[in-house]
CSV table of C-alpha atoms and ligand atoms in Angstrom, one decimal:
chain,number,residue,atom,x,y,z
E,59,UNK,CA,19.9,-14.1,-12.7
E,60,UNK,CA,19.5,-11.3,-10.4
E,61,UNK,CA,16.0,-10.1,-10.1
E,62,UNK,CA,16.2,-6.2,-10.9
E,63,UNK,CA,14.0,-3.9,-9.1
E,64,UNK,CA,11.5,-3.5,-12.3
E,65,UNK,CA,11.4,-7.3,-12.1
E,66,UNK,CA,10.3,-7.4,-8.5
E,67,UNK,CA,7.9,-4.5,-9.1
E,68,UNK,CA,6.3,-6.5,-11.9
E,69,UNK,CA,6.3,-9.8,-9.9
E,70,UNK,CA,4.1,-8.1,-7.2
E,71,UNK,CA,1.9,-6.5,-9.6
E,72,UNK,CA,1.0,-9.9,-10.9
E,73,UNK,CA,1.1,-11.6,-7.5
E,74,UNK,CA,-1.7,-9.3,-6.6
E,75,UNK,CA,-3.5,-10.2,-9.8
E,76,UNK,CA,-3.2,-13.9,-9.1
E,77,UNK,CA,-4.9,-13.1,-5.8
E,78,UNK,CA,-7.9,-11.7,-7.4
E,79,UNK,CA,-7.3,-8.4,-5.8
E,80,UNK,CA,-7.0,-6.6,-9.3
E,81,UNK,CA,-10.5,-6.7,-11.2
E,82,UNK,CA,-10.0,-4.7,-14.4
E,83,UNK,CA,-8.0,-1.5,-13.6
E,84,UNK,CA,-8.4,-2.0,-9.9
E,85,UNK,CA,-5.5,-1.2,-7.5
E,86,UNK,CA,-2.0,0.5,-8.1
E,87,UNK,CA,1.3,0.1,-6.7
E,88,UNK,CA,4.4,2.6,-5.9
E,89,UNK,CA,8.1,2.2,-4.8
E,90,UNK,CA,10.7,4.7,-3.8
E,91,UNK,CA,13.7,3.8,-5.5
E,92,UNK,CA,17.0,4.3,-3.6
E,93,UNK,CA,20.7,5.0,-4.7
E,94,UNK,CA,21.2,1.7,-5.4
E,95,UNK,CA,18.1,1.4,-7.5
E,96,UNK,CA,18.5,4.3,-9.3
E,97,UNK,CA,21.9,3.2,-10.4
E,98,UNK,CA,20.4,-0.1,-11.7
E,99,UNK,CA,18.1,1.9,-13.9
E,100,UNK,CA,19.2,5.1,-15.1
E,101,UNK,CA,20.5,3.7,-18.2
E,102,UNK,CA,17.0,3.3,-19.3
E,103,UNK,CA,16.0,6.8,-18.7
E,104,UNK,CA,14.8,9.0,-21.6
E,105,UNK,CA,16.5,12.0,-22.8
E,106,UNK,CA,13.8,14.1,-23.1
E,107,UNK,CA,11.5,13.6,-20.3
E,108,UNK,CA,7.5,14.4,-20.1
E,109,UNK,CA,6.8,16.9,-17.4
E,110,UNK,CA,3.5,16.7,-15.5
E,111,UNK,CA,2.2,19.2,-12.8
E,112,UNK,CA,0.4,17.9,-9.8
E,113,UNK,CA,-2.6,19.5,-7.8
E,114,UNK,CA,-0.6,19.8,-4.6
E,115,UNK,CA,3.1,20.0,-3.7
E,116,UNK,CA,5.0,17.1,-2.0
E,117,UNK,CA,8.0,19.3,-0.3
E,118,UNK,CA,9.6,16.3,1.3
E,119,UNK,CA,9.9,14.3,-1.9
E,120,UNK,CA,11.7,16.8,-4.2
E,121,UNK,CA,14.1,15.1,-6.3
E,122,UNK,CA,13.0,11.5,-5.2
E,123,UNK,CA,12.4,8.6,-7.7
E,124,UNK,CA,9.3,6.2,-7.7
E,125,UNK,CA,8.4,3.4,-10.0
E,126,UNK,CA,4.6,3.4,-10.3
E,127,UNK,CA,1.6,1.8,-12.1
E,128,UNK,CA,0.0,3.8,-14.7
E,129,UNK,CA,-3.4,5.2,-14.8
E,130,UNK,CA,-6.1,2.8,-16.4
E,131,UNK,CA,-3.6,0.0,-16.5
E,132,UNK,CA,-4.7,-3.5,-15.8
E,133,UNK,CA,-2.3,-5.6,-13.2
E,134,UNK,CA,-2.9,-8.6,-15.3
E,135,UNK,CA,-1.0,-6.8,-18.2
E,136,UNK,CA,2.1,-5.4,-16.2
E,137,UNK,CA,4.2,-8.4,-17.0
E,138,UNK,CA,3.4,-8.3,-20.8
E,139,UNK,CA,4.6,-5.0,-21.5
E,140,UNK,CA,6.1,-3.0,-18.4
E,141,UNK,CA,7.1,-0.2,-20.3
E,142,UNK,CA,3.7,0.6,-21.5
E,143,UNK,CA,2.1,0.0,-18.0
E,144,UNK,CA,4.3,1.0,-15.3
E,145,UNK,CA,7.0,3.8,-15.1
E,146,UNK,CA,9.7,5.6,-13.2
E,147,UNK,CA,9.1,9.2,-12.5
E,148,UNK,CA,11.3,12.0,-10.5
E,149,UNK,CA,9.6,14.6,-8.3
E,150,UNK,CA,10.8,18.1,-9.5
E,151,UNK,CA,13.0,20.5,-7.6
E,152,UNK,CA,9.6,22.3,-6.7
E,153,UNK,CA,7.9,19.2,-5.4
E,154,UNK,CA,4.6,20.3,-7.4
E,155,UNK,CA,5.2,18.3,-10.6
E,156,UNK,CA,7.3,15.4,-11.7
E,157,UNK,CA,9.1,14.1,-14.9
E,158,UNK,CA,8.5,10.7,-16.6
E,159,UNK,CA,12.1,8.9,-17.0
E,160,UNK,CA,11.2,5.9,-18.2
E,161,UNK,CA,8.2,3.6,-19.3
E,162,UNK,CA,4.6,4.9,-19.3
E,163,UNK,CA,4.9,4.9,-23.0
E,164,UNK,CA,2.2,6.0,-25.5
E,165,UNK,CA,1.3,9.0,-23.3
E,166,UNK,CA,0.2,7.1,-20.2
E,167,UNK,CA,0.3,8.7,-17.0
E,168,UNK,CA,0.7,7.6,-13.5
E,169,UNK,CA,-1.9,6.0,-11.3
E,170,UNK,CA,-5.0,8.0,-10.5
E,171,UNK,CA,-4.1,7.6,-6.8
E,172,UNK,CA,-1.0,9.2,-7.0
E,173,UNK,CA,-1.8,12.1,-4.5
E,174,UNK,CA,-2.4,9.2,-2.1
E,175,UNK,CA,0.5,7.2,-2.7
E,176,UNK,CA,2.9,10.2,-2.8
E,177,UNK,CA,1.4,11.5,0.7
E,178,UNK,CA,1.7,8.1,2.1
E,179,UNK,CA,5.3,7.9,1.0
E,180,UNK,CA,6.1,11.3,2.5
E,181,UNK,CA,4.4,10.5,5.8
E,182,UNK,CA,5.8,7.0,6.2
E,183,UNK,CA,9.1,7.9,5.4
E,184,UNK,CA,9.4,10.0,8.6
E,185,UNK,CA,7.3,7.4,10.5
E,186,UNK,CA,9.8,4.6,9.7
E,187,UNK,CA,12.8,6.8,9.8
E,188,UNK,CA,13.4,6.6,6.0
E,189,UNK,CA,12.5,2.7,6.0
E,190,UNK,CA,9.3,2.5,4.0
E,191,UNK,CA,9.8,2.3,0.2
E,192,UNK,CA,6.6,0.7,-0.9
E,193,UNK,CA,3.1,1.7,-1.0
E,194,UNK,CA,0.4,-0.7,-2.3
E,195,UNK,CA,-3.3,-0.3,-3.2
E,196,UNK,CA,-5.5,-3.3,-3.7
E,197,UNK,CA,-9.3,-4.3,-3.7
E,198,UNK,CA,-9.3,-7.6,-1.9
E,199,UNK,CA,-12.8,-8.9,-1.7
E,200,UNK,CA,-13.0,-10.2,2.1
E,201,UNK,CA,-11.4,-6.7,3.5
E,202,UNK,CA,-14.1,-4.9,1.5
E,203,UNK,CA,-16.8,-7.1,2.7
E,204,UNK,CA,-15.8,-6.8,6.2
E,205,UNK,CA,-16.1,-2.9,6.3
E,206,UNK,CA,-19.5,-3.5,5.4
E,207,UNK,CA,-19.9,-5.2,8.9
E,208,UNK,CA,-18.7,-2.4,11.0
E,209,UNK,CA,-18.6,1.1,11.7
E,210,UNK,CA,-15.4,2.9,10.4
E,211,UNK,CA,-13.5,2.8,13.5
E,212,UNK,CA,-9.7,1.6,13.5
E,213,UNK,CA,-10.1,0.2,17.0
E,214,UNK,CA,-13.2,-2.1,16.1
E,215,UNK,CA,-11.3,-3.1,12.9
E,216,UNK,CA,-8.2,-3.9,14.6
E,217,UNK,CA,-9.6,-5.9,17.3
E,218,UNK,CA,-11.6,-7.9,14.8
E,219,UNK,CA,-8.3,-8.6,12.9
E,220,UNK,CA,-6.0,-9.2,16.0
E,221,UNK,CA,-8.7,-11.9,17.2
E,222,UNK,CA,-9.3,-13.5,13.8
E,223,UNK,CA,-5.6,-15.1,13.3
E,224,UNK,CA,-3.1,-15.8,15.8
E,225,UNK,CA,-0.2,-14.0,13.3
E,226,UNK,CA,-2.2,-10.5,13.1
E,227,UNK,CA,-1.1,-9.0,16.7
E,228,UNK,CA,2.6,-9.8,15.8
E,229,UNK,CA,2.5,-8.7,12.2
E,230,UNK,CA,0.6,-5.4,13.1
E,231,UNK,CA,0.8,-4.7,16.6
E,232,UNK,CA,0.0,-0.9,15.9
E,233,UNK,CA,-3.5,-2.2,14.5
E,234,UNK,CA,-5.0,-1.1,11.0
E,235,UNK,CA,-6.7,2.2,10.2
E,236,UNK,CA,-9.9,2.9,8.4
E,237,UNK,CA,-11.1,5.7,6.4
E,238,UNK,CA,-14.8,5.8,5.7
E,239,UNK,CA,-16.0,6.1,2.2
E,240,UNK,CA,-14.7,9.1,-0.1
E,241,UNK,CA,-14.3,9.7,-3.3
E,242,UNK,CA,-11.1,8.1,-4.5
E,243,UNK,CA,-8.5,9.6,-6.6
E,244,UNK,CA,-8.6,13.0,-5.1
E,245,UNK,CA,-6.6,15.0,-2.5
E,246,UNK,CA,-9.2,14.8,0.4
E,247,UNK,CA,-8.9,11.0,0.7
E,248,UNK,CA,-5.2,11.5,0.1
E,249,UNK,CA,-4.9,13.5,3.3
E,250,UNK,CA,-7.4,11.3,5.2
E,251,UNK,CA,-5.3,8.4,4.7
E,252,UNK,CA,-2.2,10.2,5.3
E,253,UNK,CA,-3.4,11.0,8.9
E,254,UNK,CA,-3.9,7.5,9.7
E,255,UNK,CA,-0.7,5.9,7.9
E,256,UNK,CA,1.4,8.0,10.4
E,257,UNK,CA,0.3,5.5,12.9
E,258,UNK,CA,-0.6,2.6,11.0
E,259,UNK,CA,1.3,0.6,8.5
E,260,UNK,CA,-2.2,-0.4,6.6
E,261,UNK,CA,-5.4,1.7,6.0
E,262,UNK,CA,-8.6,0.1,4.9
E,263,UNK,CA,-10.8,2.2,2.4
E,264,UNK,CA,-14.5,1.4,3.5
E,265,UNK,CA,-16.4,-0.2,0.6
E,266,UNK,CA,-13.4,-0.1,-1.5
E,267,UNK,CA,-10.1,-1.8,-0.6
E,268,UNK,CA,-6.8,-1.3,1.3
E,269,UNK,CA,-3.5,0.7,1.4
E,270,UNK,CA,-0.4,-1.4,2.8
E,271,UNK,CA,3.1,-0.3,3.1
E,272,UNK,CA,6.4,-1.6,3.8
E,273,UNK,CA,10.0,-1.3,3.6
E,274,UNK,CA,10.1,-3.7,0.5
E,275,UNK,CA,7.7,-5.5,-1.6
E,276,UNK,CA,7.5,-8.9,0.6
E,277,UNK,CA,6.6,-6.7,3.5
E,278,UNK,CA,3.8,-4.7,1.9
E,279,UNK,CA,2.4,-7.7,0.0
E,280,UNK,CA,2.6,-9.9,3.0
E,281,UNK,CA,0.9,-7.5,5.0
E,282,UNK,CA,-2.2,-7.2,2.8
E,283,UNK,CA,-2.2,-10.6,2.4
E,284,UNK,CA,-2.4,-11.4,6.2
E,285,UNK,CA,-5.1,-8.6,6.5
E,286,UNK,CA,-7.0,-10.2,3.7
E,287,UNK,CA,-6.6,-13.7,5.5
E,288,UNK,CA,-7.9,-12.6,8.8
E,289,UNK,CA,-10.7,-10.8,7.1
E,290,UNK,CA,-11.8,-14.0,5.4
E,291,UNK,CA,-11.6,-15.9,8.6
E,292,UNK,CA,-13.7,-13.4,10.5
E,293,UNK,CA,-16.3,-13.4,7.7
E,294,UNK,CA,-16.5,-17.3,7.7
E,295,UNK,CA,-16.6,-17.6,11.6
E,296,UNK,CA,-19.2,-14.9,11.8
E,297,UNK,CA,-21.3,-16.6,9.2
E,298,UNK,CA,-21.1,-19.9,11.0
E,299,UNK,CA,-21.6,-18.2,14.4
E,300,UNK,CA,-18.9,-17.1,16.8
E,301,UNK,CA,-18.8,-18.6,20.1
E,302,UNK,CA,-15.2,-17.6,21.3
E,303,UNK,CA,-12.4,-15.6,20.3
E,304,UNK,CA,-8.8,-14.9,21.4
E,305,UNK,CA,-8.7,-12.9,24.5
E,306,UNK,CA,-6.9,-9.4,25.3
E,307,UNK,CA,-4.8,-11.6,27.7
E,308,UNK,CA,-4.0,-14.1,25.0
E,309,UNK,CA,-2.9,-11.1,22.8
E,310,UNK,CA,-0.7,-9.8,25.6
E,311,UNK,CA,0.9,-13.2,26.1
E,312,UNK,CA,1.5,-13.2,22.3
E,313,UNK,CA,2.9,-9.7,22.5
E,314,UNK,CA,5.5,-10.8,25.0
E,315,UNK,CA,6.6,-13.9,23.5
E,316,UNK,CA,7.1,-12.0,20.0
E,317,UNK,CA,8.5,-9.0,21.9
E,318,UNK,CA,6.1,-6.7,20.0
E,319,UNK,CA,4.1,-3.7,22.0
E,320,UNK,CA,0.5,-3.7,21.0
E,321,UNK,CA,-1.3,-0.4,20.7
E,322,UNK,CA,-2.4,-0.1,24.3
E,323,UNK,CA,-5.5,2.1,23.1
E,324,UNK,CA,-7.0,-1.1,21.3
E,325,UNK,CA,-7.0,-3.4,24.4
E,326,UNK,CA,-9.7,-3.7,26.8
E,327,UNK,CA,-7.5,-4.9,29.9
J,1151,2HA,O1,-8.6,1.9,-10.5
J,1151,2HA,O2,-8.0,1.6,-7.5
J,1151,2HA,O3,-8.9,3.6,-6.4
J,1151,2HA,C1,-7.6,2.3,-9.5
J,1151,2HA,C2,-8.0,2.2,-8.3
J,1151,2HA,C3,-8.6,3.5,-7.7
J,1152,ZN,ZN1,-9.0,1.2,-5.7
């Protein structure tokens, strides 16, 4: 049977839980629906939608539809009752509010990180010529642990990741951004993240977790998975004692072989 867009969303939520990235109500996911997706789900829309105002306007997202996880909801429970734990919203014509068209039953609201999700969608949409549809926030242990071992510097982080697993430079040749510790769930951290997500497909939140984006669920999940794996390898190698690593000229060889352009600001050759 064909997997619907809601099925794919639910599967990603649970996949993240199985990885151990969603303790309690940690993490959240949003997906921008395209025309085809909307046709698939519009039969589910309620007649009288709940309307909610937001603390800021999202001018470029007016009229866009998003599947989102619910505030305070556990990723672990999403497959048991999608209509209670996730929902579909449509940003209204002012860009300053939204209507809940499906799900988030019993008065539930979208994720507490909605400002960061929507701002990331807005920025990434432009940066990828409309390709980016998924924004994913997770709390993987190794990425978070790694953020305690370095300054909050995107170059330092990106070089560590590129050097920790050969695949990394190919998967994120532009690097990975990092935002220093800030209070989550607020407009300030949303703006700081959006500034970096313009350049990087993923941004680490120091001492907290990561935001990863992608044109589909596989790409966004795979990106976070790759960064988490590289972080794990780095921490293991560091505790065993690093005696050598992938060199910059090897990174360049890799970039040539896989036809990607590494961010020149992060190279030292
Ligand atoms: O609980 O992950 O950042 C949701 C979060 C907040
Ligand atoms: Zn979080």
